[in-house]
PDB file of C-alpha atoms in Angstrom:
ATOM      1  CA  MET Q 206      18.255 134.951  92.956  1.00 71.00           C
ATOM      2  CA  THR Q 207      20.111 133.043  90.226  1.00 79.00           C
ATOM      3  CA  VAL Q 208      22.524 131.482  92.699  1.00 82.00           C
ATOM      4  CA  PHE Q 209      19.712 130.843  95.197  1.00 89.00           C
ATOM      5  CA  ARG Q 210      17.596 128.955  92.651  1.00 88.00           C
ATOM      6  CA  ARG Q 211      20.614 127.015  91.393  1.00 85.00           C
ATOM      7  CA  GLU Q 212      21.653 125.920  94.869  1.00 85.00           C
ATOM      8  CA  LEU Q 213      18.155 125.052  96.061  1.00 88.00           C
ATOM      9  CA  ALA Q 214      17.522 123.034  92.907  1.00 88.00           C
ATOM     10  CA  ALA Q 215      20.840 121.236  93.440  1.00 84.00           C
ATOM     11  CA  TYR Q 216      19.593 119.979  96.807  1.00 85.00           C
ATOM     12  CA  PHE Q 217      16.317 118.601  95.504  1.00 86.00           C
ATOM     13  CA  ASN Q 218      17.708 117.241  92.237  1.00 85.00           C
ATOM     14  CA  SER Q 219      19.646 114.727  94.297  1.00 80.00           C
ATOM     15  CA  PRO Q 220      18.101 111.793  96.184  1.00 83.00           C
ATOM     16  CA  ILE Q 221      20.541 112.537  99.001  1.00 79.00           C
ATOM     17  CA  ALA Q 222      18.449 115.581  99.947  1.00 84.00           C
ATOM     18  CA  TYR Q 223      15.368 113.452 100.496  1.00 88.00           C
ATOM     19  CA  ILE Q 224      17.398 110.924 102.454  1.00 88.00           C
ATOM     20  CA  PHE Q 225      18.688 113.745 104.676  1.00 87.00           C
ATOM     21  CA  ILE Q 226      15.163 114.988 105.332  1.00 91.00           C
ATOM     22  CA  ILE Q 227      13.848 111.503 106.108  1.00 92.00           C
ATOM     23  CA  VAL Q 228      16.758 110.766 108.450  1.00 90.00           C
ATOM     24  CA  PHE Q 229      16.295 114.148 110.136  1.00 90.00           C
ATOM     25  CA  LEU Q 230      12.592 113.546 110.714  1.00 90.00           C
ATOM     26  CA  VAL Q 231      13.012 109.957 111.888  1.00 89.00           C
ATOM     27  CA  LEU Q 232      15.819 110.756 114.322  1.00 87.00           C
ATOM     28  CA  THR Q 233      14.345 113.954 115.762  1.00 84.00           C
ATOM     29  CA  ALA Q 234      10.905 112.405 116.150  1.00 81.00           C
ATOM     30  CA  GLY Q 235      12.371 109.179 117.520  1.00 77.00           C
ATOM     31  CA  LEU Q 236      14.504 110.969 120.091  1.00 73.00           C
ATOM     32  CA  TYR Q 237      11.462 112.952 121.183  1.00 74.00           C
ATOM     33  CA  MET Q 238       8.722 110.322 121.256  1.00 72.00           C
ATOM     34  CA  THR Q 239      10.402 108.080 123.844  1.00 67.00           C
ATOM     35  CA  PRO Q 240      10.585 110.725 126.614  1.00 64.00           C
ATOM     36  CA  PHE Q 241       7.175 112.028 125.529  1.00 66.00           C
ATOM     37  CA  PHE Q 242       5.447 108.724 126.232  1.00 65.00           C
ATOM     38  CA  LEU Q 243       7.466 108.198 129.420  1.00 63.00           C
ATOM     39  CA  GLN Q 244       6.657 111.629 130.836  1.00 64.00           C
ATOM     40  CA  GLY Q 245       3.172 111.958 129.391  1.00 62.00           C
ATOM     41  CA  GLN Q 246       3.488 115.746 129.059  1.00 67.00           C
ATOM     42  CA  ALA Q 247       2.154 117.731 126.117  1.00 67.00           C
ATOM     43  CA  ASP Q 248       5.198 119.911 125.491  1.00 77.00           C
ATOM     44  CA  MET Q 249       8.132 119.952 123.076  1.00 84.00           C
ATOM     45  CA  ARG Q 250      11.011 120.941 125.338  1.00 85.00           C
ATOM     46  CA  ALA Q 251      12.612 117.511 124.947  1.00 84.00           C
ATOM     47  CA  PHE Q 252      12.364 117.825 121.160  1.00 88.00           C
ATOM     48  CA  PHE Q 253      13.924 121.273 120.978  1.00 92.00           C
ATOM     49  CA  GLY Q 254      16.428 120.400 123.697  1.00 90.00           C
ATOM     50  CA  ASN Q 255      17.965 117.700 121.487  1.00 88.00           C
ATOM     51  CA  LEU Q 256      18.500 119.990 118.498  1.00 93.00           C
ATOM     52  CA  PRO Q 257      21.681 121.895 119.505  1.00 95.00           C
ATOM     53  CA  LEU Q 258      23.653 118.646 119.675  1.00 93.00           C
ATOM     54  CA  PHE Q 259      21.835 116.842 116.863  1.00 92.00           C
ATOM     55  CA  LEU Q 260      22.252 119.718 114.392  1.00 95.00           C
ATOM     56  CA  ILE Q 261      26.012 119.662 114.942  1.00 96.00           C
ATOM     57  CA  PHE Q 262      25.953 116.586 112.686  1.00 93.00           C
ATOM     58  CA  PHE Q 263      23.062 117.495 110.388  1.00 93.00           C
ATOM     59  CA  ILE Q 264      23.898 121.100 109.463  1.00 95.00           C
ATOM     60  CA  PRO Q 265      27.539 120.509 108.388  1.00 94.00           C
ATOM     61  CA  ALA Q 266      26.196 117.752 106.134  1.00 91.00           C
ATOM     62  CA  ILE Q 267      24.150 120.457 104.395  1.00 91.00           C
ATOM     63  CA  SER Q 268      26.821 123.151 104.310  1.00 90.00           C
ATOM     64  CA  MET Q 269      29.865 121.038 103.436  1.00 88.00           C
ATOM     65  CA  ARG Q 270      29.184 121.199  99.695  1.00 83.00           C
ATOM     66  CA  LEU Q 271      28.439 124.928  99.437  1.00 82.00           C
ATOM     67  CA  TRP Q 272      31.955 125.965  98.392  1.00 82.00           C
ATOM     68  CA  ALA Q 273      33.980 122.749  98.566  1.00 78.00           C
ATOM     69  CA  GLU Q 274      31.963 121.112  95.776  1.00 76.00           C
ATOM     70  CA  ASP Q 275      32.328 124.153  93.502  1.00 75.00           C
ATOM     71  CA  LYS Q 276      36.090 124.174  94.001  1.00 76.00           C
ATOM     72  CA  ARG Q 277      36.328 120.432  93.405  1.00 76.00           C
ATOM     73  CA  SER Q 278      34.244 120.510  90.215  1.00 72.00           C
ATOM     74  CA  GLY Q 279      35.796 123.692  88.842  1.00 71.00           C
ATOM     75  CA  THR Q 280      32.570 125.733  88.872  1.00 75.00           C
ATOM     76  CA  PHE Q 281      33.996 128.058  91.526  1.00 73.00           C
ATOM     77  CA  GLU Q 282      36.015 129.909  88.897  1.00 71.00           C
ATOM     78  CA  LEU Q 283      32.852 130.236  86.784  1.00 73.00           C
ATOM     79  CA  LEU Q 284      30.976 131.735  89.716  1.00 72.00           C
ATOM     80  CA  MET Q 285      33.737 134.283  90.157  1.00 72.00           C
ATOM     81  CA  THR Q 286      33.247 135.484  86.575  1.00 73.00           C
ATOM     82  CA  LEU Q 287      29.521 136.173  86.985  1.00 72.00           C
ATOM     83  CA  PRO Q 288      28.521 139.855  87.103  1.00 72.00           C
ATOM     84  CA  LEU Q 289      27.435 139.472  90.718  1.00 76.00           C
ATOM     85  CA  LYS Q 290      28.770 140.863  93.950  1.00 82.00           C
ATOM     86  CA  ALA Q 291      30.536 138.380  96.205  1.00 80.00           C
ATOM     87  CA  ARG Q 292      27.942 139.151  98.871  1.00 86.00           C
ATOM     88  CA  ASP Q 293      25.088 138.174  96.544  1.00 86.00           C
ATOM     89  CA  VAL Q 294      26.724 134.881  95.572  1.00 86.00           C
ATOM     90  CA  MET Q 295      27.365 133.972  99.193  1.00 89.00           C
ATOM     91  CA  LEU Q 296      23.867 134.959 100.365  1.00 92.00           C
ATOM     92  CA  GLY Q 297      22.307 132.975  97.530  1.00 91.00           C
ATOM     93  CA  LYS Q 298      24.091 129.851  98.720  1.00 91.00           C
ATOM     94  CA  TYR Q 299      23.392 130.559 102.393  1.00 95.00           C
ATOM     95  CA  PHE Q 300      19.670 131.170 102.003  1.00 95.00           C
ATOM     96  CA  ALA Q 301      19.263 128.125  99.749  1.00 94.00           C
ATOM     97  CA  ALA Q 302      20.792 125.975 102.493  1.00 95.00           C
ATOM     98  CA  LEU Q 303      18.678 127.733 105.128  1.00 96.00           C
ATOM     99  CA  VAL Q 304      15.456 127.138 103.176  1.00 96.00           C
ATOM    100  CA  PHE Q 305      16.381 123.474 102.783  1.00 95.00           C
ATOM    101  CA  TYR Q 306      16.884 123.199 106.543  1.00 96.00           C
ATOM    102  CA  LEU Q 307      13.625 125.033 107.287  1.00 96.00           C
ATOM    103  CA  ILE Q 308      11.760 122.655 104.981  1.00 95.00           C
ATOM    104  CA  ALA Q 309      13.173 119.735 106.962  1.00 94.00           C
ATOM    105  CA  LEU Q 310      12.232 121.485 110.215  1.00 95.00           C
ATOM    106  CA  ALA Q 311       8.716 122.155 108.918  1.00 95.00           C
ATOM    107  CA  GLY Q 312       8.344 118.411 108.475  1.00 93.00           C
ATOM    108  CA  THR Q 313       8.144 118.134 112.276  1.00 92.00           C
ATOM    109  CA  LEU Q 314       4.993 120.300 112.501  1.00 92.00           C
ATOM    110  CA  PRO Q 315       2.762 117.209 112.868  1.00 90.00           C
ATOM    111  CA  ILE Q 316       4.268 116.871 116.372  1.00 88.00           C
ATOM    112  CA  PRO Q 317       2.665 120.052 117.810  1.00 89.00           C
ATOM    113  CA  ILE Q 318      -0.527 119.212 115.926  1.00 90.00           C
ATOM    114  CA  MET Q 319      -0.560 115.819 117.632  1.00 85.00           C
ATOM    115  CA  LEU Q 320       0.094 117.467 121.002  1.00 84.00           C
ATOM    116  CA  ALA Q 321      -2.810 119.848 120.457  1.00 86.00           C
ATOM    117  CA  LEU Q 322      -5.083 116.873 119.825  1.00 86.00           C
ATOM    118  CA  LEU Q 323      -3.855 114.970 122.885  1.00 79.00           C
ATOM    119  CA  GLY Q 324      -3.581 117.787 125.404  1.00 77.00           C
ATOM    120  CA  ASN Q 325      -3.178 121.500 125.954  1.00 83.00           C
ATOM    121  CA  PRO Q 326       0.405 122.426 125.015  1.00 83.00           C
ATOM    122  CA  ASP Q 327       1.904 125.878 125.520  1.00 86.00           C
ATOM    123  CA  GLY Q 328       1.597 127.362 122.046  1.00 88.00           C
ATOM    124  CA  GLY Q 329       3.875 130.269 122.904  1.00 92.00           C
ATOM    125  CA  ALA Q 330       6.693 127.977 124.007  1.00 92.00           C
ATOM    126  CA  ILE Q 331       6.286 125.897 120.850  1.00 93.00           C
ATOM    127  CA  PHE Q 332       6.467 129.023 118.681  1.00 95.00           C
ATOM    128  CA  THR Q 333       9.589 130.331 120.423  1.00 96.00           C
ATOM    129  CA  GLY Q 334      11.080 126.836 120.285  1.00 95.00           C
ATOM    130  CA  TYR Q 335      10.727 126.776 116.504  1.00 96.00           C
ATOM    131  CA  LEU Q 336      12.114 130.316 116.328  1.00 97.00           C
ATOM    132  CA  GLY Q 337      15.117 129.209 118.363  1.00 97.00           C
ATOM    133  CA  ALA Q 338      15.571 126.150 116.139  1.00 97.00           C
ATOM    134  CA  ALA Q 339      15.535 128.366 113.035  1.00 97.00           C
ATOM    135  CA  LEU Q 340      18.080 130.780 114.526  1.00 98.00           C
ATOM    136  CA  LEU Q 341      20.256 127.897 115.708  1.00 97.00           C
ATOM    137  CA  GLY Q 342      20.254 126.348 112.251  1.00 97.00           C
ATOM    138  CA  GLY Q 343      21.051 129.725 110.717  1.00 97.00           C
ATOM    139  CA  LEU Q 344      24.072 130.123 112.987  1.00 98.00           C
ATOM    140  CA  TYR Q 345      25.397 126.627 112.313  1.00 98.00           C
ATOM    141  CA  LEU Q 346      24.946 127.191 108.564  1.00 97.00           C
ATOM    142  CA  ALA Q 347      26.831 130.493 108.705  1.00 97.00           C
ATOM    143  CA  VAL Q 348      29.690 128.696 110.443  1.00 96.00           C
ATOM    144  CA  GLY Q 349      29.472 125.819 107.972  1.00 94.00           C
ATOM    145  CA  ILE Q 350      29.549 127.931 104.810  1.00 93.00           C
ATOM    146  CA  PHE Q 351      32.586 129.801 106.133  1.00 93.00           C
ATOM    147  CA  VAL Q 352      34.402 126.544 106.866  1.00 93.00           C
ATOM    148  CA  SER Q 353      33.425 125.121 103.471  1.00 89.00           C
ATOM    149  CA  GLY Q 354      35.178 128.036 101.809  1.00 86.00           C
ATOM    150  CA  LEU Q 355      38.468 127.218 103.487  1.00 87.00           C
ATOM    151  CA  VAL Q 356      38.860 123.694 102.090  1.00 85.00           C
ATOM    152  CA  ARG Q 357      38.403 121.804  98.821  1.00 82.00           C
ATOM    153  CA  ASP Q 358      37.183 118.479 100.181  1.00 86.00           C
ATOM    154  CA  GLN Q 359      33.599 117.990 101.383  1.00 88.00           C
ATOM    155  CA  ILE Q 360      34.525 115.463 104.061  1.00 92.00           C
ATOM    156  CA  THR Q 361      37.077 117.868 105.495  1.00 92.00           C
ATOM    157  CA  ALA Q 362      34.472 120.644 105.407  1.00 91.00           C
ATOM    158  CA  PHE Q 363      32.023 118.351 107.210  1.00 94.00           C
ATOM    159  CA  ILE Q 364      34.469 117.431 109.980  1.00 95.00           C
ATOM    160  CA  LEU Q 365      35.737 120.980 110.507  1.00 95.00           C
ATOM    161  CA  GLY Q 366      32.163 122.281 110.436  1.00 95.00           C
ATOM    162  CA  MET Q 367      31.177 119.850 113.177  1.00 96.00           C
ATOM    163  CA  ILE Q 368      34.161 120.865 115.294  1.00 96.00           C
ATOM    164  CA  ALA Q 369      33.400 124.573 114.890  1.00 96.00           C
ATOM    165  CA  CYS Q 370      29.703 124.148 115.730  1.00 96.00           C
ATOM    166  CA  PHE Q 371      30.560 121.898 118.663  1.00 96.00           C
ATOM    167  CA  PHE Q 372      32.747 124.675 120.085  1.00 95.00           C
ATOM    168  CA  PHE Q 373      29.750 127.011 120.440  1.00 95.00           C
ATOM    169  CA  TYR Q 374      27.772 124.179 122.024  1.00 95.00           C
ATOM    170  CA  LEU Q 375      30.550 123.082 124.365  1.00 94.00           C
ATOM    171  CA  VAL Q 376      31.485 126.483 125.788  1.00 92.00           C
ATOM    172  CA  GLY Q 377      27.859 127.039 126.810  1.00 90.00           C
ATOM    173  CA  ILE Q 378      27.798 124.037 129.158  1.00 92.00           C
ATOM    174  CA  ASP Q 379      28.043 125.045 132.835  1.00 90.00           C
ATOM    175  CA  PRO Q 380      30.421 122.233 133.974  1.00 90.00           C
ATOM    176  CA  VAL Q 381      32.768 123.007 131.075  1.00 90.00           C
ATOM    177  CA  ALA Q 382      32.818 126.707 131.936  1.00 89.00           C
ATOM    178  CA  ALA Q 383      33.436 125.872 135.601  1.00 90.00           C
ATOM    179  CA  THR Q 384      36.296 123.517 134.694  1.00 91.00           C
ATOM    180  CA  VAL Q 385      37.999 126.133 132.519  1.00 91.00           C
ATOM    181  CA  ASP Q 386      37.476 128.710 135.271  1.00 88.00           C
ATOM    182  CA  GLY Q 387      39.386 126.334 137.549  1.00 88.00           C
ATOM    183  CA  TRP Q 388      42.326 126.435 135.155  1.00 91.00           C
ATOM    184  CA  ILE Q 389      42.249 130.163 134.400  1.00 88.00           C
ATOM    185  CA  SER Q 390      39.994 132.263 136.590  1.00 87.00           C
ATOM    186  CA  GLY Q 391      37.125 133.825 134.641  1.00 87.00           C
ATOM    187  CA  LEU Q 392      38.096 132.406 131.237  1.00 89.00           C
ATOM    188  CA  GLY Q 393      35.370 129.764 131.107  1.00 88.00           C
ATOM    189  CA  SER Q 394      32.704 132.240 132.188  1.00 90.00           C
ATOM    190  CA  PHE Q 395      33.914 134.713 129.571  1.00 89.00           C
ATOM    191  CA  PHE Q 396      33.670 132.166 126.752  1.00 88.00           C
ATOM    192  CA  GLN Q 397      30.298 130.975 128.014  1.00 89.00           C
ATOM    193  CA  GLY Q 398      28.903 134.492 128.063  1.00 86.00           C
ATOM    194  CA  ALA Q 399      30.452 135.591 124.781  1.00 87.00           C
ATOM    195  CA  PHE Q 400      30.117 132.470 122.630  1.00 90.00           C
ATOM    196  CA  GLY Q 401      28.044 129.810 124.413  1.00 92.00           C
ATOM    197  CA  LEU Q 402      24.738 129.270 122.632  1.00 94.00           C
ATOM    198  CA  LEU Q 403      22.872 127.141 125.168  1.00 93.00           C
ATOM    199  CA  GLY Q 404      21.924 129.985 127.508  1.00 90.00           C
ATOM    200  CA  HIS Q 405      20.489 132.015 124.632  1.00 93.00           C
ATOM    201  CA  TYR Q 406      18.729 129.006 123.132  1.00 95.00           C
ATOM    202  CA  ASP Q 407      17.310 127.604 126.370  1.00 93.00           C
ATOM    203  CA  SER Q 408      15.409 130.782 127.191  1.00 91.00           C
ATOM    204  CA  MET Q 409      13.425 130.343 123.977  1.00 93.00           C
ATOM    205  CA  LEU Q 410      12.529 126.814 125.032  1.00 91.00           C
ATOM    206  CA  ARG Q 411      10.839 128.372 128.058  1.00 90.00           C
ATOM    207  CA  GLY Q 412       8.756 130.632 125.827  1.00 90.00           C
ATOM    208  CA  VAL Q 413      10.855 133.742 126.477  1.00 91.00           C
ATOM    209  CA  ILE Q 414      12.200 135.942 123.677  1.00 92.00           C
ATOM    210  CA  LEU Q 415      14.925 138.309 124.836  1.00 94.00           C
ATOM    211  CA  LEU Q 416      16.545 140.927 122.638  1.00 95.00           C
ATOM    212  CA  GLY Q 417      19.976 139.787 123.793  1.00 94.00           C
ATOM    213  CA  ASP Q 418      19.280 136.224 122.646  1.00 95.00           C
ATOM    214  CA  LEU Q 419      18.106 137.361 119.215  1.00 96.00           C
ATOM    215  CA  ALA Q 420      21.129 139.642 118.939  1.00 96.00           C
ATOM    216  CA  TYR Q 421      23.461 136.754 119.799  1.00 96.00           C
ATOM    217  CA  PHE Q 422      22.265 134.518 116.972  1.00 97.00           C
ATOM    218  CA  VAL Q 423      21.854 137.271 114.382  1.00 97.00           C
ATOM    219  CA  THR Q 424      25.164 138.980 115.182  1.00 97.00           C
ATOM    220  CA  LEU Q 425      27.263 135.816 115.306  1.00 96.00           C
ATOM    221  CA  SER Q 426      25.693 134.540 112.076  1.00 97.00           C
ATOM    222  CA  ALA Q 427      26.383 137.900 110.422  1.00 97.00           C
ATOM    223  CA  VAL Q 428      30.023 137.787 111.556  1.00 96.00           C
ATOM    224  CA  PHE Q 429      30.642 134.428 109.869  1.00 96.00           C
ATOM    225  CA  LEU Q 430      28.781 135.488 106.734  1.00 96.00           C
ATOM    226  CA  LEU Q 431      30.834 138.681 106.591  1.00 95.00           C
ATOM    227  CA  LEU Q 432      34.034 136.689 107.000  1.00 94.00           C
ATOM    228  CA  ASN Q 433      32.878 134.525 104.117  1.00 91.00           C
ATOM    229  CA  VAL Q 434      32.311 137.608 101.955  1.00 90.00           C
ATOM    230  CA  TYR Q 435      35.817 138.898 102.757  1.00 88.00           C
ATOM    231  CA  TRP Q 436      37.270 135.503 101.842  1.00 85.00           C
ATOM    232  CA  LEU Q 437      35.274 135.457  98.601  1.00 83.00           C
ATOM    233  CA  GLU Q 438      36.317 138.999  97.678  1.00 81.00           C
ATOM    234  CA  GLY Q 439      39.925 137.995  98.199  1.00 77.00           C
ATOM    235  CA  ARG Q 440      39.551 134.996  95.903  1.00 71.00           C
ATOM    236  CA  LYS Q 441      37.643 137.001  93.299  1.00 67.00           C
ATOM    237  CA  HIS Q 442      40.156 139.824  93.045  1.00 65.00           C
ATOM    238  CA  GLY Q 443      43.256 137.887  94.038  1.00 58.00           C
TER     239      GLY Q 443
END
């Protein structure tokens, strides 16, 4: 809890955090409102559909500082001397970043409230859409915190985090999988099924929660968090 409180306070003690939240809300709402007024439909599929690509830029901006800043400022060595398990330090940082993201996501709740006043939206699809958005953000953050541990510079962590998150987005696109299949038979389909996030995310946009989709996000997030723990243990005892 000590690391969690420290990291969460670090976000909100800086004006950059509030700028991030404002930019997130303005861009997500702006990208959604145009198709909403054009289509005149009381649903949020367009809103949630934009998030996998949009969060590729937003989430690495949150996660880039998690380890890179500590190593740059010299506080990383201090963290390693605390009587805490590497797992607890890492989870404290991860959940602080996740809470910050969820607070930003919660700022979009006026959208479904507005839809409820204007029409009769599918509440189940909205709920599963927010669940998918939370799981998506959790996965991107797990990737981002792992990448942040590999470098000392925040900008490098940001760029590499975007590239890593974009990989999981890209391999889930049908034309990309088909193109790779054309080069090496079955390879694109394998990567799409094993790593592509869009198929697992899109089902939640339709109001469907499948165990396989939940397992995808939870398992892949856990893998990157576990890799981060192994890296941290190596640095702590190395």
